[in-house]
Coordinates of C-alpha atoms in Angstrom, one line a residue:
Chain D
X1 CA 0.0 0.0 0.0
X2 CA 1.3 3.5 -1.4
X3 CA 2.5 6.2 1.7
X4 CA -0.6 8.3 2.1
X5 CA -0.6 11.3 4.4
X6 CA -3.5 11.6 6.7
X7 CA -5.5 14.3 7.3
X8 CA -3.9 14.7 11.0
X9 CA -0.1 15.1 9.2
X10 CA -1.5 17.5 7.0
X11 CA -2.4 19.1 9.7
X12 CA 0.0 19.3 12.0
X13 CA 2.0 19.9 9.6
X14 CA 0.7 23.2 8.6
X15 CA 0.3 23.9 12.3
X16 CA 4.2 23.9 12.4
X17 CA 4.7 25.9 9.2
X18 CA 2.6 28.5 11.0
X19 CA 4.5 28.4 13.9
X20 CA 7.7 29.0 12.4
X21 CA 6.0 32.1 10.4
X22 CA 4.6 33.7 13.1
X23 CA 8.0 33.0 15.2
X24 CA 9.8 34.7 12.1
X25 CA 7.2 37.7 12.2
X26 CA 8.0 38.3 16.4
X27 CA 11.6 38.4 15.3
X28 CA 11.5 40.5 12.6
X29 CA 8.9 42.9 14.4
X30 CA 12.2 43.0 17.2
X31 CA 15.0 43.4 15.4
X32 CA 14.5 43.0 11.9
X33 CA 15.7 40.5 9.4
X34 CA 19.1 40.5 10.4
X35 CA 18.4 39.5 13.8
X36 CA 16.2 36.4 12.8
X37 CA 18.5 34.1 12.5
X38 CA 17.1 30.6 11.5
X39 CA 18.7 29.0 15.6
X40 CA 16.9 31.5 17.0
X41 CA 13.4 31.1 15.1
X42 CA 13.6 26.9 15.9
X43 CA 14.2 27.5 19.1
X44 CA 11.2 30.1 19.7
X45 CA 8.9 27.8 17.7
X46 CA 10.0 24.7 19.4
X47 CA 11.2 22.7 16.1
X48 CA 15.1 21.5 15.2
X49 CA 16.2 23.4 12.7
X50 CA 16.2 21.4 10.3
X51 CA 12.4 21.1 10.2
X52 CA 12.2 24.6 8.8
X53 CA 14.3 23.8 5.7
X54 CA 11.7 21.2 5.2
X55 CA 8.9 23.8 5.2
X56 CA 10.9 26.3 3.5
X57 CA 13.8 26.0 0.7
X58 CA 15.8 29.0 2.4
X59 CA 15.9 31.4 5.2
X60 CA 15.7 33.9 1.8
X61 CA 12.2 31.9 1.0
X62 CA 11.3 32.3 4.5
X63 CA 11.7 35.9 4.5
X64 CA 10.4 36.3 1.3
X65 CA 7.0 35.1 2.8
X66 CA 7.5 37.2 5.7
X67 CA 7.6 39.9 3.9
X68 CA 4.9 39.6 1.8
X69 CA 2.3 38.7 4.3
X70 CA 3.4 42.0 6.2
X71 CA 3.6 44.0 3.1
X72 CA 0.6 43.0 1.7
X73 CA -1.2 43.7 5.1
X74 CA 0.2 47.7 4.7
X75 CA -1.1 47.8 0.9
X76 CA -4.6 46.2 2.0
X77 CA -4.8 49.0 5.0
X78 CA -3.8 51.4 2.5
X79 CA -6.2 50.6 0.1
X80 CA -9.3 50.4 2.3
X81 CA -8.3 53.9 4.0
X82 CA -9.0 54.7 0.4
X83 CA -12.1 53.8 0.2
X84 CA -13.1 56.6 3.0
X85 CA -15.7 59.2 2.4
X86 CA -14.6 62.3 0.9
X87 CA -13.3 63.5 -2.8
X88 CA -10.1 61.7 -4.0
X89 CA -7.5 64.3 -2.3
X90 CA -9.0 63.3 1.1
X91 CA -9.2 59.8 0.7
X92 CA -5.3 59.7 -0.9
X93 CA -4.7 62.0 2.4
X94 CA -6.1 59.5 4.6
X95 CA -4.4 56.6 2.9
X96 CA -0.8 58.4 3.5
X97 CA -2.2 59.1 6.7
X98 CA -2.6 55.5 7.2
X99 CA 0.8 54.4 6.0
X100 CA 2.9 57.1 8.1
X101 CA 1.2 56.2 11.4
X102 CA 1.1 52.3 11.5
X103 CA 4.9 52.3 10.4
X104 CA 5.0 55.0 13.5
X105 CA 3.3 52.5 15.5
X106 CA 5.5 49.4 14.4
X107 CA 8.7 51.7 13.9
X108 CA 11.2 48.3 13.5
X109 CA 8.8 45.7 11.4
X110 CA 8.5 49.1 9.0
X111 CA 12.2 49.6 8.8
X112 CA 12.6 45.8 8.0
X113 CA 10.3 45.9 5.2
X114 CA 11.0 49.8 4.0
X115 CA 14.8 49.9 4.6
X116 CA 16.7 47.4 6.0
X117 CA 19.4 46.3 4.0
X118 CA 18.8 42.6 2.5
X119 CA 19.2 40.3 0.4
X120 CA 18.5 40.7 -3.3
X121 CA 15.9 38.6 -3.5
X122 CA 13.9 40.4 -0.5
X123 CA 14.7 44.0 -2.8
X124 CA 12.6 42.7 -5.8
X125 CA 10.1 41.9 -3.9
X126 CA 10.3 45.2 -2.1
X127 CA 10.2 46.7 -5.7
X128 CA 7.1 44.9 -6.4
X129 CA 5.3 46.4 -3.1
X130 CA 6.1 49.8 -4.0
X131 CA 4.4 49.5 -7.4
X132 CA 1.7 48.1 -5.9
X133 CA 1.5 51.1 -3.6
X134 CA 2.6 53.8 -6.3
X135 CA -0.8 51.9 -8.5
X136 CA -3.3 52.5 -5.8
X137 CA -2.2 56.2 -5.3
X138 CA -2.2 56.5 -9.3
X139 CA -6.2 54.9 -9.3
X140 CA -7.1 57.9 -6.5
X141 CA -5.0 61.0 -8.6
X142 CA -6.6 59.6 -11.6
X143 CA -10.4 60.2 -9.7
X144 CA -8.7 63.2 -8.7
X145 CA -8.2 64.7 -11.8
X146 CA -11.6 63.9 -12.8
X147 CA -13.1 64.8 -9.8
X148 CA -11.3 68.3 -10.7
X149 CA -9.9 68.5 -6.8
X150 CA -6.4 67.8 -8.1
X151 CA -5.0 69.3 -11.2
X152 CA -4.2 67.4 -14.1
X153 CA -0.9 66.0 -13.9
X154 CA 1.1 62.5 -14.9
X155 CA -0.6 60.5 -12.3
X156 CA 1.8 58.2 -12.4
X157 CA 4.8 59.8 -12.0
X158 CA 3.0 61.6 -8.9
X159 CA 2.4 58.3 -7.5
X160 CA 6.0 57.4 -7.7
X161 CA 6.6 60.6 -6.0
X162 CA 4.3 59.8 -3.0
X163 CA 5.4 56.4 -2.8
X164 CA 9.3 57.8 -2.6
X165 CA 8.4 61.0 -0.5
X166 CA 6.9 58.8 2.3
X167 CA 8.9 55.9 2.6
X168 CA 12.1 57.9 2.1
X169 CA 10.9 60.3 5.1
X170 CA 9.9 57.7 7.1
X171 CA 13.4 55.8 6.6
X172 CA 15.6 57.9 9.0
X173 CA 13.3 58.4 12.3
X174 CA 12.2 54.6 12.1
X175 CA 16.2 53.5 11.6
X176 CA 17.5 51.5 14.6
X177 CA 21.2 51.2 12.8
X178 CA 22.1 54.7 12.1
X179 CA 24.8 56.2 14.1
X180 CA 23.9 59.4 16.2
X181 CA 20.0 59.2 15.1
X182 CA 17.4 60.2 17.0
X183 CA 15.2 57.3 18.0
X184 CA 11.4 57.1 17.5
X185 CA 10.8 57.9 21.2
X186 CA 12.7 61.4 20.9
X187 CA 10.4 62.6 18.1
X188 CA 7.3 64.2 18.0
X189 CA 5.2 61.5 15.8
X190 CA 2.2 63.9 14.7
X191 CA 4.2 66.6 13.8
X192 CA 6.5 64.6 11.6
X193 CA 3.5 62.5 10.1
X194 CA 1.7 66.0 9.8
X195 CA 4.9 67.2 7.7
X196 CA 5.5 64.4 5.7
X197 CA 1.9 64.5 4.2
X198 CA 2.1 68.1 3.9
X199 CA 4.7 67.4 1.7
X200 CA 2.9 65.3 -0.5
X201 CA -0.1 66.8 -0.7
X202 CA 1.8 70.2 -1.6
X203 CA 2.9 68.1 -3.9
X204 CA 0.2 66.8 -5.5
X205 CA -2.4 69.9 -5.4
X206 CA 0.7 72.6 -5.4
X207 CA -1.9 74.1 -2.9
X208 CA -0.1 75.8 0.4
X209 CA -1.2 74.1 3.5
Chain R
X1 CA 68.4 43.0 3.0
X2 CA 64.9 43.2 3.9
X3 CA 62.4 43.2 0.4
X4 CA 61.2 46.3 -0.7
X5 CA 58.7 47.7 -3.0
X6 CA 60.4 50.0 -5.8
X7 CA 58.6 52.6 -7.0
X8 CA 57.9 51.1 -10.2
X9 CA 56.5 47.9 -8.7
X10 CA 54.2 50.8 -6.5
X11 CA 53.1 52.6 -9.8
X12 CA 52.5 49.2 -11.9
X13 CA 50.2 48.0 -8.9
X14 CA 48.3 51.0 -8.9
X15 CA 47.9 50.9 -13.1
X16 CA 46.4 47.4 -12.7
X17 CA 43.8 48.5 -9.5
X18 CA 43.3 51.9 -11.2
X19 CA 42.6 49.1 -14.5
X20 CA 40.2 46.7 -12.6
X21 CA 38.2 50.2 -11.4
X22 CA 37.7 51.3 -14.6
X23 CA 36.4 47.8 -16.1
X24 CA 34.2 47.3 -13.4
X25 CA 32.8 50.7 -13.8
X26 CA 32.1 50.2 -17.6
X27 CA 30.3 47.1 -17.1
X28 CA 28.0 48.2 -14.3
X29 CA 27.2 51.5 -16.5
X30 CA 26.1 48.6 -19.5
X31 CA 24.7 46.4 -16.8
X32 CA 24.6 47.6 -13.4
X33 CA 26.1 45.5 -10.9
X34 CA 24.8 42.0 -11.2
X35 CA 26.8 41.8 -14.5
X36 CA 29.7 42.7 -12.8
X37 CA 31.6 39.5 -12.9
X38 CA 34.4 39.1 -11.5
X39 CA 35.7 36.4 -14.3
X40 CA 34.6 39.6 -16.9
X41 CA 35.9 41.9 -15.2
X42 CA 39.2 39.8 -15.1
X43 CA 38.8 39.5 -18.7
X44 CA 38.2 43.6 -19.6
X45 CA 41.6 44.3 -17.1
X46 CA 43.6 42.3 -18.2
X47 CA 44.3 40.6 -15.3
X48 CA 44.3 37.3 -13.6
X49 CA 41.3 36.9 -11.0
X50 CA 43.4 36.4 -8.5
X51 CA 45.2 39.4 -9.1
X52 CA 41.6 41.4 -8.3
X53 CA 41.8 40.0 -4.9
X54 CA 45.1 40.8 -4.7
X55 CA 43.7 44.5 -4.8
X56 CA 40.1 43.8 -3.4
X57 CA 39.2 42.0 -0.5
X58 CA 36.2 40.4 -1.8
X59 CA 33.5 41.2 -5.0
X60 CA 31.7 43.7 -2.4
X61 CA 34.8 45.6 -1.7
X62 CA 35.2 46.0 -5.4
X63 CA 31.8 47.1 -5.8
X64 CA 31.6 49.3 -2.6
X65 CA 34.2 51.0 -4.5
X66 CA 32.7 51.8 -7.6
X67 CA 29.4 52.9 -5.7
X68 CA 31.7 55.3 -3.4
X69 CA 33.2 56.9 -6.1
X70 CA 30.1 56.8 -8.6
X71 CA 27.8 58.3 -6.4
X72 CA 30.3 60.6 -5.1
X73 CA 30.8 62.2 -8.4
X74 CA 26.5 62.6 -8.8
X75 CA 26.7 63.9 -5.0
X76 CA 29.5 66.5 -6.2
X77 CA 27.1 67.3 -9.3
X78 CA 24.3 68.4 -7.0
X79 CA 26.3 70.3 -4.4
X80 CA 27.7 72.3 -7.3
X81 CA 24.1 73.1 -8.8
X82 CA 23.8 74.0 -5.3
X83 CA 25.7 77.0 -5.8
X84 CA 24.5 78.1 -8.6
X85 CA 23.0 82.2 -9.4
X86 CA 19.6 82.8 -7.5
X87 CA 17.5 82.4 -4.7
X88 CA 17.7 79.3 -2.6
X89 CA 14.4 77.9 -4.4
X90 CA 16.0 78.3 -7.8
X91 CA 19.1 76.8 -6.9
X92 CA 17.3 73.9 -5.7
X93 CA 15.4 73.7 -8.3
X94 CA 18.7 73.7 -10.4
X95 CA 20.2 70.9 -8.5
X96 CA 17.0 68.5 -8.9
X97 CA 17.0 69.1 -12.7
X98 CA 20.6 68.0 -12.4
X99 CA 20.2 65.1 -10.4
X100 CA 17.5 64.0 -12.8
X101 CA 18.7 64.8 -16.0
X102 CA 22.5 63.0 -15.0
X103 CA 20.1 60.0 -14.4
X104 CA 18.4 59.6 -17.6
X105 CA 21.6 60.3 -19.7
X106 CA 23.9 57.3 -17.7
X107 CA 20.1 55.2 -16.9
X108 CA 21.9 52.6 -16.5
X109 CA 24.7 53.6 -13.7
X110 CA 21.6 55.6 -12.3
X111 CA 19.6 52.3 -11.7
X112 CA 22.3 50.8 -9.9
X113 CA 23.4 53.5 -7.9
X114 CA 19.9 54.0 -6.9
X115 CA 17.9 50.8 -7.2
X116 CA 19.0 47.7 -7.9
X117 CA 18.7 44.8 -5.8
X118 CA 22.4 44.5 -4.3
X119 CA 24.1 42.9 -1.3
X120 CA 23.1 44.4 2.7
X121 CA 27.0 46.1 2.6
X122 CA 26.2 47.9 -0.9
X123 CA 22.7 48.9 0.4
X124 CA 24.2 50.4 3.7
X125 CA 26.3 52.4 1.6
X126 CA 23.4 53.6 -0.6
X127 CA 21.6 54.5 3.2
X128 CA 24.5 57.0 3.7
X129 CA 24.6 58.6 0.3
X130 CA 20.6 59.4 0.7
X131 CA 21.7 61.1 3.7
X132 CA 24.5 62.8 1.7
X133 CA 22.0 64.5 -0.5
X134 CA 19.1 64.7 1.9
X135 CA 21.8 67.4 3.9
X136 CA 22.6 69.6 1.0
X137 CA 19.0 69.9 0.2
X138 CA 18.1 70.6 4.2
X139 CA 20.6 73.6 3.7
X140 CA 18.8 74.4 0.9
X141 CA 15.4 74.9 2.8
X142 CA 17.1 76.6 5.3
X143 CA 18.1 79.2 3.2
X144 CA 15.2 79.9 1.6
X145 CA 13.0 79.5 4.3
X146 CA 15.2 82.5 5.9
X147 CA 15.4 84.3 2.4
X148 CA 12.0 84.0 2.4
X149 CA 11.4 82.3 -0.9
X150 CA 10.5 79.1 0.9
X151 CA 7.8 78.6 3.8
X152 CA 8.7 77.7 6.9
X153 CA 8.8 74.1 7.4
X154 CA 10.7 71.2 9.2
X155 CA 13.6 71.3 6.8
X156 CA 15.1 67.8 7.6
X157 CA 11.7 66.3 7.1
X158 CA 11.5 68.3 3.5
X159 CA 14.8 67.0 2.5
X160 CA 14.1 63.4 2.7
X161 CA 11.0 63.5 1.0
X162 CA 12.7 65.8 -2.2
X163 CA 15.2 62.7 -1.9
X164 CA 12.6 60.1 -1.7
X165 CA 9.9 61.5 -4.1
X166 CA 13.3 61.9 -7.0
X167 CA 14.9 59.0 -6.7
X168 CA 11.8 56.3 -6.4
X169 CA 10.2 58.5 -9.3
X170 CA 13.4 57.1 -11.4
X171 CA 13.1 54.2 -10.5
X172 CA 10.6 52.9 -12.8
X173 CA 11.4 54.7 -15.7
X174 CA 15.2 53.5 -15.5
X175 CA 14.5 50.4 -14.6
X176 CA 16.0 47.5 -17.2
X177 CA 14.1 44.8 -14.9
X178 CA 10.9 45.2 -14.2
X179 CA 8.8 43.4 -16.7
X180 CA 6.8 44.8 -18.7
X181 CA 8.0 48.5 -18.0
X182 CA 8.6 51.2 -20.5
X183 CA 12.4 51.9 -21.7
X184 CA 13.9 54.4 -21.4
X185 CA 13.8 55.2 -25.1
X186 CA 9.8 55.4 -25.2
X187 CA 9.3 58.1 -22.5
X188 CA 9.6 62.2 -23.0
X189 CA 12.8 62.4 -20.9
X190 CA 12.3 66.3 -20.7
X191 CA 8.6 66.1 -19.3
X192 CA 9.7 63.0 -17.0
X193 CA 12.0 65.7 -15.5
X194 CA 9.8 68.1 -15.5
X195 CA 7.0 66.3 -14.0
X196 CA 9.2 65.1 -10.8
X197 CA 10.7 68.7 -10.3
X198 CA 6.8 70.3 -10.1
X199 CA 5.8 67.8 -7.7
X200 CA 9.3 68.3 -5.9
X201 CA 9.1 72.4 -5.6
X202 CA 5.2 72.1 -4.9
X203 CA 5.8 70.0 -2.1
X204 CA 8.6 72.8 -0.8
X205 CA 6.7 75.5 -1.5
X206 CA 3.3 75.0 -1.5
X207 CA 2.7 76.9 -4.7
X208 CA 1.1 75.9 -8.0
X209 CA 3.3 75.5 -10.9

């Protein structure tokens, strides 16, 4: 009779595969991916380590899924703050809004997926987020520009702009690595999430604020 | 008698490393780094690959190298824009244009230096040299705002999202990967430039352009 996995393998088999994601994800949310080293991730999920590699090819693969279960939570919040009330340039206002204070709120698991340094692999994928984010701020300039409450403009390129103005911004107070920076306790978190959409707004609608 | 180095041995040795710098250089401008070879770059020099880590310590030495100097020379660019005739918003205007229109004449070197997917040591370095540009633009603002031509904003904050909003607005546009993108050779370079600099000087000055 042929090996057949039963339904309580399958299971506890997936249990374990969550385990070590969410084990990754209390890591990363810590210290970023450098610190989540693939010893310290068995040990907090109770596996050996070689259990992992049979869930996961890599500790690149397992980041990689890290990162785009946490990314694609940000670009799902981001999104549905864009479905608010209001005309387009309140509703992309909110949605930068949105992104500036939950990376305020989770100040290292945003420098891990905005900043850190990694691997090359982890970059594309980081390239791919930020189109997704530049498309959904292209969508709500487009309405915009329709709506008449932004002025006509190469949406795109504007969404790149937003995408780079807020993530760049965000990079140095949210940095745990860079020498003689101030720390996210020192700084006033309204006032900078106040200015950085300021900024973009400005930007947008070349309106003063 | 103890061995030492004439000065002919000294000046052949720095031919061949001033050699392997210049190879490598060409074939990241063609290819950015991941062409970079080492076994090509060998090839291009001259020169055994041992005799490149006779020079370097490793690939990533070698390339840290190239970015240092590279970026070094666009960071000089924009400094000296800085200092051009005019108030403090024109000059910054001035040194935006040149950042952007240096980047779609070498797209290429521009996509490395700013984007590519490269090691954690190379990104670090990248880190820095946003930080290198994000100061002369904080200057910038500071003049102005105290000539007056600029309102009166968190400075800092403005800087990195001028440095953000530029550089991730290239990014797509210079990008050789990305699938499915536009070349370079399809898009109106001039109103790409200009498009980035309105939403740049908008977002300073809160003015419509």
């Amino acid at each position: 009779m042929a090996y057949r996995e039963t339904e309580k393998m399958r299971q506890r088999k997936a249990q374990a595969r969550q385990r070590i994601i969410d084990c990754t994800y209390e890591c990363v949310a810590n210290g970023g991916f450098r610190s989540a080293r693939i010893t310290r991730i068995a040990g907090l999920a109770g596996v050996a380590t070689g259990t992992i590699y049979r869930h996961f090819e890599s500790r690149e693969d397992l980041f990689a899924e890290i990162f785009r279960t946490a990314t694609q939570r940000e670009v799902d919040k981001v999104a549905e703050a864009l479905t608010t009330d209001g005309d387009a340039a309140v509703r992309l206002e909110a949605a930068l809004r949105q992104f500036a204070e939950r990376a305020m709120r989770g100040p290292m698991m945003a420098w891990a997926l905005i900043a850190e340094p990694v691997d090359p692999k982890l970059e594309e994928e980081r390239l791919v987020y930020r189109r997704a984010y530049a498309e959904l701020f292209e969508k709500a300039i487009r309405d915009g520009i329709e709506e008449g409450c932004i002025p006509d403009q190469d949406a795109r390129q504007s969404s790149t702009c937003l995408v780079g103005a807020i993530a760049e911004s965000l990079v140095g107070p949210l940095s745990p690595t860079l020498a003689g920076q101030i720390t996210i306790a020192d700084i006033d978190k309204n006032k900078l999430v106040d200015s950085i959409i300021r900024f973009c707004m400005q930007g947008l609608t070349g309106t003063r604020r």
